[in-house]
mmCIF file of C-alpha atoms and ligand atoms in Angstrom:
data_model
loop_
_atom_site.group_PDB
_atom_site.id
_atom_site.type_symbol
_atom_site.label_atom_id
_atom_site.label_comp_id
_atom_site.label_asym_id
_atom_site.label_seq_id
_atom_site.Cartn_x
_atom_site.Cartn_y
_atom_site.Cartn_z
ATOM 1 C CA MET A 29 -3.316 -195.131 -100.869
ATOM 2 C CA LYS A 30 -1.841 -195.706 -97.410
ATOM 3 C CA ILE A 31 1.881 -195.006 -96.986
ATOM 4 C CA LYS A 32 3.808 -197.715 -95.126
ATOM 5 C CA THR A 33 7.460 -196.864 -95.881
ATOM 6 C CA ALA A 34 9.717 -194.057 -94.672
ATOM 7 C CA VAL A 35 13.060 -193.401 -96.354
ATOM 8 C CA PHE A 36 15.874 -191.810 -94.349
ATOM 9 C CA PRO A 37 18.703 -190.459 -96.540
ATOM 10 C CA VAL A 38 21.618 -190.409 -94.098
ATOM 11 C CA ALA A 39 24.643 -190.789 -96.351
ATOM 12 C CA GLY A 40 25.813 -187.143 -96.178
ATOM 13 C CA PHE A 41 29.113 -186.124 -94.572
ATOM 14 C CA GLY A 42 27.671 -183.609 -92.094
ATOM 15 C CA THR A 43 30.512 -181.150 -92.694
ATOM 16 C CA ARG A 44 28.745 -178.326 -90.858
ATOM 17 C CA MET A 45 29.049 -180.275 -87.603
ATOM 18 C CA LEU A 46 32.743 -181.158 -87.876
ATOM 19 C CA PRO A 47 34.723 -182.156 -85.888
ATOM 20 C CA ALA A 48 31.811 -183.940 -84.126
ATOM 21 C CA THR A 49 31.047 -185.819 -87.361
ATOM 22 C CA LYS A 50 34.602 -186.906 -88.160
ATOM 23 C CA ALA A 51 34.158 -190.436 -86.821
ATOM 24 C CA ILE A 52 30.447 -190.622 -85.969
ATOM 25 C CA PRO A 53 27.483 -189.993 -88.273
ATOM 26 C CA LYS A 54 25.704 -186.641 -87.855
ATOM 27 C CA GLU A 55 22.506 -188.570 -87.090
ATOM 28 C CA MET A 56 24.164 -190.160 -84.028
ATOM 29 C CA ILE A 57 24.811 -186.798 -82.355
ATOM 30 C CA THR A 58 22.739 -186.751 -79.186
ATOM 31 C CA LEU A 59 19.908 -184.426 -78.348
ATOM 32 C CA ILE A 60 19.957 -184.758 -74.513
ATOM 33 C CA ASP A 61 20.075 -188.564 -74.191
ATOM 34 C CA LYS A 62 18.985 -189.965 -77.559
ATOM 35 C CA PRO A 63 20.648 -189.734 -80.968
ATOM 36 C CA LEU A 64 18.867 -187.515 -83.524
ATOM 37 C CA ILE A 65 18.031 -190.545 -85.639
ATOM 38 C CA GLN A 66 15.972 -192.088 -82.829
ATOM 39 C CA TYR A 67 13.712 -189.025 -82.564
ATOM 40 C CA ALA A 68 13.075 -189.231 -86.318
ATOM 41 C CA VAL A 69 12.454 -193.002 -86.232
ATOM 42 C CA GLU A 70 9.998 -192.532 -83.333
ATOM 43 C CA GLU A 71 8.173 -189.849 -85.369
ATOM 44 C CA ALA A 72 7.818 -192.346 -88.241
ATOM 45 C CA ILE A 73 6.574 -195.142 -85.970
ATOM 46 C CA ASP A 74 4.130 -192.811 -84.192
ATOM 47 C CA SER A 75 2.757 -191.963 -87.650
ATOM 48 C CA GLY A 76 2.035 -195.624 -88.445
ATOM 49 C CA ILE A 77 5.080 -196.321 -90.666
ATOM 50 C CA GLU A 78 5.834 -200.072 -90.873
ATOM 51 C CA ARG A 79 9.140 -200.139 -92.752
ATOM 52 C CA ILE A 80 12.153 -197.821 -92.666
ATOM 53 C CA ILE A 81 14.818 -197.705 -95.352
ATOM 54 C CA PHE A 82 18.117 -196.076 -94.363
ATOM 55 C CA ILE A 83 20.273 -194.845 -97.233
ATOM 56 C CA THR A 84 23.698 -194.973 -95.642
ATOM 57 C CA GLY A 85 27.330 -194.452 -96.579
ATOM 58 C CA ARG A 86 30.712 -195.720 -95.522
ATOM 59 C CA THR A 87 30.922 -194.018 -92.123
ATOM 60 C CA LYS A 88 27.513 -195.000 -90.751
ATOM 61 C CA LYS A 89 28.237 -198.210 -88.790
ATOM 62 C CA ALA A 90 27.322 -196.639 -85.426
ATOM 63 C CA LEU A 91 23.848 -195.895 -86.786
ATOM 64 C CA GLU A 92 23.310 -199.535 -87.797
ATOM 65 C CA ASP A 93 24.634 -200.713 -84.429
ATOM 66 C CA HIS A 94 22.229 -198.408 -82.570
ATOM 67 C CA PHE A 95 19.213 -200.287 -83.945
ATOM 68 C CA ASP A 96 20.816 -203.739 -83.623
ATOM 69 C CA ILE A 97 20.709 -206.115 -80.642
ATOM 70 C CA ASN A 98 23.661 -205.734 -78.221
ATOM 71 C CA VAL A 99 23.682 -209.075 -76.366
ATOM 72 C CA GLU A 100 26.589 -208.177 -74.021
ATOM 73 C CA LEU A 101 24.940 -204.907 -72.966
ATOM 74 C CA ASN A 102 21.573 -206.640 -72.425
ATOM 75 C CA ASN A 103 23.239 -209.302 -70.239
ATOM 76 C CA THR A 104 25.110 -206.680 -68.202
ATOM 77 C CA LEU A 105 21.913 -204.705 -67.567
ATOM 78 C CA LEU A 106 20.082 -207.909 -66.626
ATOM 79 C CA GLU A 107 22.830 -209.016 -64.197
ATOM 80 C CA SER A 108 22.976 -205.578 -62.559
ATOM 81 C CA GLY A 109 19.172 -205.533 -62.187
ATOM 82 C CA ASN A 110 18.767 -202.370 -64.297
ATOM 83 C CA LEU A 111 15.563 -203.738 -65.819
ATOM 84 C CA GLU A 112 14.055 -200.381 -66.743
ATOM 85 C CA MET A 113 17.024 -199.477 -68.963
ATOM 86 C CA LEU A 114 17.125 -203.052 -70.338
ATOM 87 C CA GLU A 115 13.539 -202.650 -71.542
ATOM 88 C CA GLU A 116 14.359 -199.280 -73.112
ATOM 89 C CA ILE A 117 17.444 -200.662 -74.915
ATOM 90 C CA LYS A 118 15.553 -203.744 -76.136
ATOM 91 C CA LYS A 119 12.758 -201.538 -77.477
ATOM 92 C CA ILE A 120 15.216 -199.702 -79.756
ATOM 93 C CA SER A 121 16.255 -202.917 -81.527
ATOM 94 C CA GLU A 122 12.661 -204.082 -81.865
ATOM 95 C CA MET A 123 11.249 -200.771 -83.090
ATOM 96 C CA VAL A 124 10.464 -201.414 -86.721
ATOM 97 C CA ASN A 125 11.351 -203.366 -89.861
ATOM 98 C CA LEU A 126 14.648 -201.822 -91.079
ATOM 99 C CA VAL A 127 16.304 -202.014 -94.505
ATOM 100 C CA TYR A 128 19.768 -200.612 -95.296
ATOM 101 C CA VAL A 129 20.907 -199.423 -98.726
ATOM 102 C CA ARG A 130 24.299 -197.915 -99.554
ATOM 103 C CA GLN A 131 24.716 -194.754 -101.611
ATOM 104 C CA LYS A 132 28.144 -195.320 -103.114
ATOM 105 C CA ARG A 133 29.004 -191.727 -104.010
ATOM 106 C CA MET A 134 27.590 -188.569 -102.402
ATOM 107 C CA LEU A 135 25.865 -187.154 -105.481
ATOM 108 C CA GLY A 136 23.083 -185.374 -103.619
ATOM 109 C CA LEU A 137 19.723 -185.970 -101.959
ATOM 110 C CA GLY A 138 18.035 -186.791 -105.285
ATOM 111 C CA ASP A 139 20.659 -189.422 -106.076
ATOM 112 C CA ALA A 140 20.305 -190.884 -102.557
ATOM 113 C CA ILE A 141 16.546 -191.290 -103.013
ATOM 114 C CA LEU A 142 16.995 -192.988 -106.384
ATOM 115 C CA CYS A 143 18.918 -195.742 -104.505
ATOM 116 C CA VAL A 144 15.576 -197.074 -103.119
ATOM 117 C CA LYS A 145 13.830 -197.267 -106.510
ATOM 118 C CA ASP A 146 13.861 -201.071 -106.771
ATOM 119 C CA ILE A 147 12.760 -201.493 -103.141
ATOM 120 C CA VAL A 148 9.757 -199.183 -103.137
ATOM 121 C CA ASN A 149 8.591 -200.133 -106.669
ATOM 122 C CA ASP A 150 5.806 -197.680 -107.571
ATOM 123 C CA ASP A 151 4.517 -197.173 -104.027
ATOM 124 C CA PRO A 152 4.454 -193.721 -102.413
ATOM 125 C CA PHE A 153 6.686 -193.180 -99.371
ATOM 126 C CA VAL A 154 7.728 -190.442 -96.975
ATOM 127 C CA VAL A 155 11.233 -189.013 -96.830
ATOM 128 C CA ILE A 156 12.568 -187.888 -93.461
ATOM 129 C CA LEU A 157 15.783 -185.879 -93.065
ATOM 130 C CA PRO A 158 16.637 -186.638 -89.442
ATOM 131 C CA ASP A 159 18.620 -183.480 -88.706
ATOM 132 C CA ASP A 160 15.315 -181.605 -88.923
ATOM 133 C CA ILE A 161 13.810 -182.393 -85.526
ATOM 134 C CA ILE A 162 10.283 -181.144 -84.912
ATOM 135 C CA LEU A 163 8.328 -180.591 -81.695
ATOM 136 C CA SER A 164 4.628 -180.966 -82.461
ATOM 137 C CA ASP A 165 1.415 -182.344 -80.991
ATOM 138 C CA VAL A 166 0.784 -184.501 -84.083
ATOM 139 C CA PRO A 167 3.931 -185.955 -85.759
ATOM 140 C CA VAL A 168 4.633 -184.049 -88.990
ATOM 141 C CA VAL A 169 4.873 -187.298 -90.981
ATOM 142 C CA SER A 170 1.355 -188.133 -89.824
ATOM 143 C CA GLN A 171 0.156 -184.629 -90.804
ATOM 144 C CA LEU A 172 1.557 -185.163 -94.329
ATOM 145 C CA MET A 173 0.110 -188.673 -94.636
ATOM 146 C CA THR A 174 -3.363 -187.380 -93.781
ATOM 147 C CA GLN A 175 -3.116 -184.800 -96.592
ATOM 148 C CA PHE A 176 -1.754 -187.403 -99.018
ATOM 149 C CA GLU A 177 -4.651 -189.761 -98.335
ATOM 150 C CA GLU A 178 -6.994 -187.018 -99.491
ATOM 151 C CA TYR A 179 -5.078 -185.505 -102.431
ATOM 152 C CA GLY A 180 -2.757 -188.300 -103.677
ATOM 153 C CA PHE A 181 0.069 -186.082 -105.027
ATOM 154 C CA PRO A 182 3.626 -185.432 -103.798
ATOM 155 C CA ILE A 183 3.832 -183.043 -100.828
ATOM 156 C CA VAL A 184 6.690 -180.985 -99.378
ATOM 157 C CA SER A 185 6.471 -179.612 -95.851
ATOM 158 C CA THR A 186 7.127 -175.896 -95.622
ATOM 159 C CA MET A 187 7.729 -173.141 -93.101
ATOM 160 C CA LYS A 188 8.287 -169.403 -93.292
ATOM 161 C CA VAL A 189 11.920 -168.250 -93.055
ATOM 162 C CA LYS A 190 13.572 -164.828 -93.011
ATOM 163 C CA GLU A 191 14.210 -163.233 -96.401
ATOM 164 C CA GLU A 192 17.984 -163.298 -95.808
ATOM 165 C CA ASP A 193 17.885 -167.071 -95.139
ATOM 166 C CA THR A 194 16.120 -168.115 -98.359
ATOM 167 C CA SER A 195 19.442 -168.985 -100.080
ATOM 168 C CA LYS A 196 19.939 -171.827 -97.529
ATOM 169 C CA TYR A 197 16.720 -173.682 -98.423
ATOM 170 C CA GLY A 198 14.604 -175.069 -101.225
ATOM 171 C CA ILE A 199 11.914 -172.418 -101.788
ATOM 172 C CA VAL A 200 8.373 -172.866 -103.117
ATOM 173 C CA LYS A 201 6.066 -170.569 -105.057
ATOM 174 C CA PHE A 202 2.365 -171.071 -104.329
ATOM 175 C CA LYS A 203 -0.223 -171.287 -107.114
ATOM 176 C CA GLU A 204 -3.479 -171.898 -105.266
ATOM 177 C CA CYS A 205 -4.559 -172.195 -101.643
ATOM 178 C CA ILE A 206 -6.383 -175.507 -100.972
ATOM 179 C CA ASN A 207 -6.979 -175.279 -97.211
ATOM 180 C CA ASP A 208 -5.542 -173.562 -94.094
ATOM 181 C CA ARG A 209 -2.166 -175.232 -94.499
ATOM 182 C CA LEU A 210 -2.134 -176.879 -97.937
ATOM 183 C CA SER A 211 -1.350 -175.125 -101.241
ATOM 184 C CA LEU A 212 -0.858 -176.262 -104.804
ATOM 185 C CA LEU A 213 2.635 -175.281 -105.945
ATOM 186 C CA ASP A 214 3.546 -173.352 -109.036
ATOM 187 C CA SER A 215 7.288 -174.100 -108.832
ATOM 188 C CA LEU A 216 10.177 -175.018 -106.525
ATOM 189 C CA VAL A 217 13.779 -173.838 -106.604
ATOM 190 C CA GLU A 218 16.809 -175.085 -104.646
ATOM 191 C CA LYS A 219 18.798 -172.467 -102.676
ATOM 192 C CA PRO A 220 18.004 -169.386 -104.809
ATOM 193 C CA LYS A 221 20.982 -166.995 -104.729
ATOM 194 C CA THR A 222 18.870 -163.957 -105.691
ATOM 195 C CA ASN A 223 15.187 -163.144 -106.349
ATOM 196 C CA SER A 224 13.732 -165.875 -104.148
ATOM 197 C CA PRO A 225 10.125 -166.496 -105.297
ATOM 198 C CA SER A 226 8.887 -166.433 -101.660
ATOM 199 C CA THR A 227 9.997 -166.946 -98.060
ATOM 200 C CA ASN A 228 8.315 -170.373 -97.807
ATOM 201 C CA ALA A 229 11.101 -172.905 -97.331
ATOM 202 C CA ILE A 230 11.064 -176.683 -97.749
ATOM 203 C CA ILE A 231 12.051 -178.644 -94.653
ATOM 204 C CA GLY A 232 13.019 -182.287 -94.254
ATOM 205 C CA ARG A 233 9.675 -184.120 -94.539
ATOM 206 C CA TYR A 234 8.247 -185.126 -97.947
ATOM 207 C CA VAL A 235 5.722 -187.451 -99.558
ATOM 208 C CA ILE A 236 7.299 -188.891 -102.722
ATOM 209 C CA THR A 237 5.451 -190.748 -105.490
ATOM 210 C CA SER A 238 6.541 -192.745 -108.541
ATOM 211 C CA SER A 239 6.266 -189.643 -110.754
ATOM 212 C CA VAL A 240 8.963 -187.961 -108.650
ATOM 213 C CA MET A 241 11.176 -191.061 -109.023
ATOM 214 C CA LYS A 242 10.727 -190.887 -112.810
ATOM 215 C CA ALA A 243 11.560 -187.164 -112.795
ATOM 216 C CA LEU A 244 14.720 -187.872 -110.764
ATOM 217 C CA GLU A 245 15.902 -190.119 -113.594
ATOM 218 C CA GLU A 246 15.300 -187.394 -116.157
ATOM 219 C CA ILE A 247 16.892 -184.332 -114.548
ATOM 220 C CA ASN A 248 20.542 -183.301 -114.645
ATOM 221 C CA VAL A 249 22.670 -182.288 -111.683
ATOM 222 C CA GLY A 250 21.753 -178.850 -110.330
ATOM 223 C CA CYS A 251 22.800 -176.667 -107.396
ATOM 224 C CA ASN A 252 26.200 -177.679 -105.884
ATOM 225 C CA ASN A 253 26.639 -180.170 -108.754
ATOM 226 C CA GLU A 254 24.263 -182.567 -106.988
ATOM 227 C CA LEU A 255 21.103 -184.322 -108.180
ATOM 228 C CA GLN A 256 18.459 -182.235 -106.416
ATOM 229 C CA LEU A 257 15.133 -183.607 -105.160
ATOM 230 C CA THR A 258 13.750 -180.048 -105.443
ATOM 231 C CA ASP A 259 14.478 -180.011 -109.212
ATOM 232 C CA ALA A 260 12.605 -183.312 -109.705
ATOM 233 C CA LEU A 261 9.636 -181.964 -107.713
ATOM 234 C CA ASN A 262 9.704 -178.802 -109.840
ATOM 235 C CA LEU A 263 9.398 -180.932 -112.972
ATOM 236 C CA VAL A 264 6.438 -182.828 -111.475
ATOM 237 C CA ALA A 265 4.798 -179.511 -110.426
ATOM 238 C CA ALA A 266 4.942 -178.383 -114.069
ATOM 239 C CA ARG A 267 3.537 -181.672 -115.433
ATOM 240 C CA GLU A 268 1.060 -182.744 -112.752
ATOM 241 C CA SER A 269 0.690 -181.421 -109.201
ATOM 242 C CA VAL A 270 2.865 -180.978 -106.128
ATOM 243 C CA TYR A 271 1.536 -179.575 -102.862
ATOM 244 C CA GLY A 272 3.182 -177.548 -100.116
ATOM 245 C CA TYR A 273 2.006 -178.161 -96.555
ATOM 246 C CA GLU A 274 2.764 -175.643 -93.808
ATOM 247 C CA PHE A 275 3.262 -178.106 -90.960
ATOM 248 C CA GLU A 276 2.077 -177.549 -87.386
ATOM 249 C CA GLY A 277 5.012 -177.578 -84.968
ATOM 250 C CA LYS A 278 8.429 -176.072 -84.240
ATOM 251 C CA ARG A 279 11.388 -177.252 -86.289
ATOM 252 C CA PHE A 280 15.029 -177.250 -85.193
ATOM 253 C CA ASP A 281 17.932 -177.560 -87.628
ATOM 254 C CA CYS A 282 20.111 -179.968 -85.663
ATOM 255 C CA GLY A 283 22.623 -180.081 -88.533
ATOM 256 C CA THR A 284 23.963 -176.741 -87.263
ATOM 257 C CA ARG A 285 25.523 -175.780 -83.933
ATOM 258 C CA SER A 286 22.968 -173.121 -82.966
ATOM 259 C CA GLY A 287 20.035 -175.308 -84.100
ATOM 260 C CA LEU A 288 21.231 -178.217 -81.958
ATOM 261 C CA LEU A 289 21.683 -175.892 -78.986
ATOM 262 C CA GLU A 290 18.190 -174.419 -79.447
ATOM 263 C CA ALA A 291 16.697 -177.920 -79.711
ATOM 264 C CA THR A 292 18.535 -179.074 -76.583
ATOM 265 C CA ILE A 293 17.140 -176.182 -74.535
ATOM 266 C CA ASN A 294 13.590 -176.565 -75.896
ATOM 267 C CA PHE A 295 13.485 -180.354 -75.444
ATOM 268 C CA ALA A 296 14.960 -180.107 -71.929
ATOM 269 C CA TYR A 297 12.359 -177.462 -71.020
ATOM 270 C CA LYS A 298 9.604 -179.891 -72.083
ATOM 271 C CA ARG A 299 10.927 -182.707 -69.870
ATOM 272 C CA SER A 300 9.688 -182.915 -66.307
ATOM 273 C CA ASP A 301 12.973 -184.507 -65.150
ATOM 274 C CA LEU A 302 15.099 -181.670 -66.584
ATOM 275 C CA LYS A 303 12.997 -178.493 -66.654
ATOM 276 C CA GLU A 304 13.850 -177.361 -63.134
ATOM 277 C CA ASP A 305 17.598 -177.956 -63.631
ATOM 278 C CA LEU A 306 17.566 -176.092 -66.957
ATOM 279 C CA VAL A 307 15.873 -173.023 -65.473
ATOM 280 C CA LYS A 308 18.348 -173.029 -62.570
ATOM 281 C CA ILE A 309 21.361 -173.335 -64.920
ATOM 282 C CA ILE A 310 20.145 -170.433 -67.074
ATOM 283 C CA LYS A 311 19.366 -168.223 -64.050
ATOM 284 C CA GLU A 312 22.845 -168.818 -62.677
ATOM 285 C CA LEU A 313 24.642 -167.925 -65.924
ATOM 286 C CA PRO A 314 27.096 -165.059 -65.404
ATOM 287 C CA ASN A 315 26.042 -161.709 -66.881
ATOM 288 C CA ASN A 316 29.187 -161.425 -68.955
HETATM 289 P P1 UTP B 401 22.698 -181.938 -96.147
HETATM 290 O O1 UTP B 401 22.550 -180.893 -97.167
HETATM 291 O O2 UTP B 401 22.321 -181.609 -94.743
HETATM 292 O O3 UTP B 401 24.184 -182.486 -96.209
HETATM 293 O O4 UTP B 401 21.876 -183.205 -96.658
HETATM 294 P P2 UTP B 401 25.015 -183.245 -95.110
HETATM 295 O O5 UTP B 401 26.183 -183.881 -95.768
HETATM 296 O O6 UTP B 401 24.152 -184.167 -94.299
HETATM 297 O O7 UTP B 401 25.494 -182.076 -94.122
HETATM 298 P P3 UTP B 401 26.495 -180.844 -94.383
HETATM 299 O O8 UTP B 401 25.749 -179.862 -95.235
HETATM 300 O O9 UTP B 401 27.748 -181.368 -95.028
HETATM 301 O O10 UTP B 401 26.760 -180.337 -92.987
HETATM 302 C C1 UTP B 401 20.485 -183.341 -96.430
HETATM 303 C C2 UTP B 401 20.187 -184.806 -96.181
HETATM 304 O O11 UTP B 401 20.466 -185.570 -97.358
HETATM 305 C C3 UTP B 401 21.362 -186.626 -97.062
HETATM 306 C C4 UTP B 401 22.095 -186.186 -95.801
HETATM 307 O O12 UTP B 401 22.561 -187.331 -95.085
HETATM 308 C C5 UTP B 401 21.015 -185.416 -95.055
HETATM 309 O O13 UTP B 401 20.159 -186.279 -94.314
HETATM 310 N N1 UTP B 401 22.264 -186.802 -98.228
HETATM 311 C C6 UTP B 401 22.835 -185.730 -98.817
HETATM 312 C C7 UTP B 401 22.496 -188.080 -98.698
HETATM 313 O O14 UTP B 401 21.985 -189.096 -98.157
HETATM 314 N N2 UTP B 401 23.317 -188.238 -99.786
HETATM 315 C C8 UTP B 401 23.901 -187.177 -100.416
HETATM 316 O O15 UTP B 401 24.623 -187.389 -101.412
HETATM 317 C C9 UTP B 401 23.651 -185.898 -99.909
#
């Protein structure tokens, strides 16, 4: 079955990026000249997604405004003859079919995803956490959709992390290798404090099916007293099948200071209009 919907849970407080996130959503922090959310939306569109559902909260107005039409700005750009920027700004508001849902209380990623239950019905969809920004030749969402079309079960994207970092991630345990990058999972655990089953961590791209939605309704709150998507996937792995897909690309955790800095440098280095400046700036840094 072809996936047409992407769900973006963006209701979280973004406490790790305070004070930047006091008055603006974490997803509106800029990576060079675009907010994080726009990179993630472009990844979805480039993967063939036709509808995006944002799960938002009280402080997310700037995010809604970013994808809305700004008539005054358009007129100003038109009058000043800045037609190139006008086209770029218009494109943002015409990008894709957008739906907004409110998560009333921050009860975790699993609870956020349950908010779309009546909108997606029983159809599969992808989940994108926009603070995970990924540089890749093929968009990661598209990589996951290709695997889903063949295997038809929920998929989490994974990457190897350092042993000492496993307590920051959802971690998977493999059962059986299916191909170069895809494995059937034995189990999944959210932020293991000790005895992590592996160093393969879940990152913010998933394929979710109706069996995961059902499992989300059955589980109790877990780690951090939140309803955890990882726990629902673990239940589905025990009953049916869940796959782990080691994506192709480099991921940056833009929900942290050092991750955002690393992404900024890497993305600037890839841009022909900025590469030379970046190299010059770094060369001229004082030694101490
Ligand atoms: P995070 O764990 O990164 O939480 O959530 P956060 O609030 O965004 O950031 P910190 O940890 O306080 O700095 C992972 C994703 O799940 C969403 C977040 O918006 C983020 O995209 N989320 C989390 C919700 O939509 N609702 C929740 O109740 C919790």
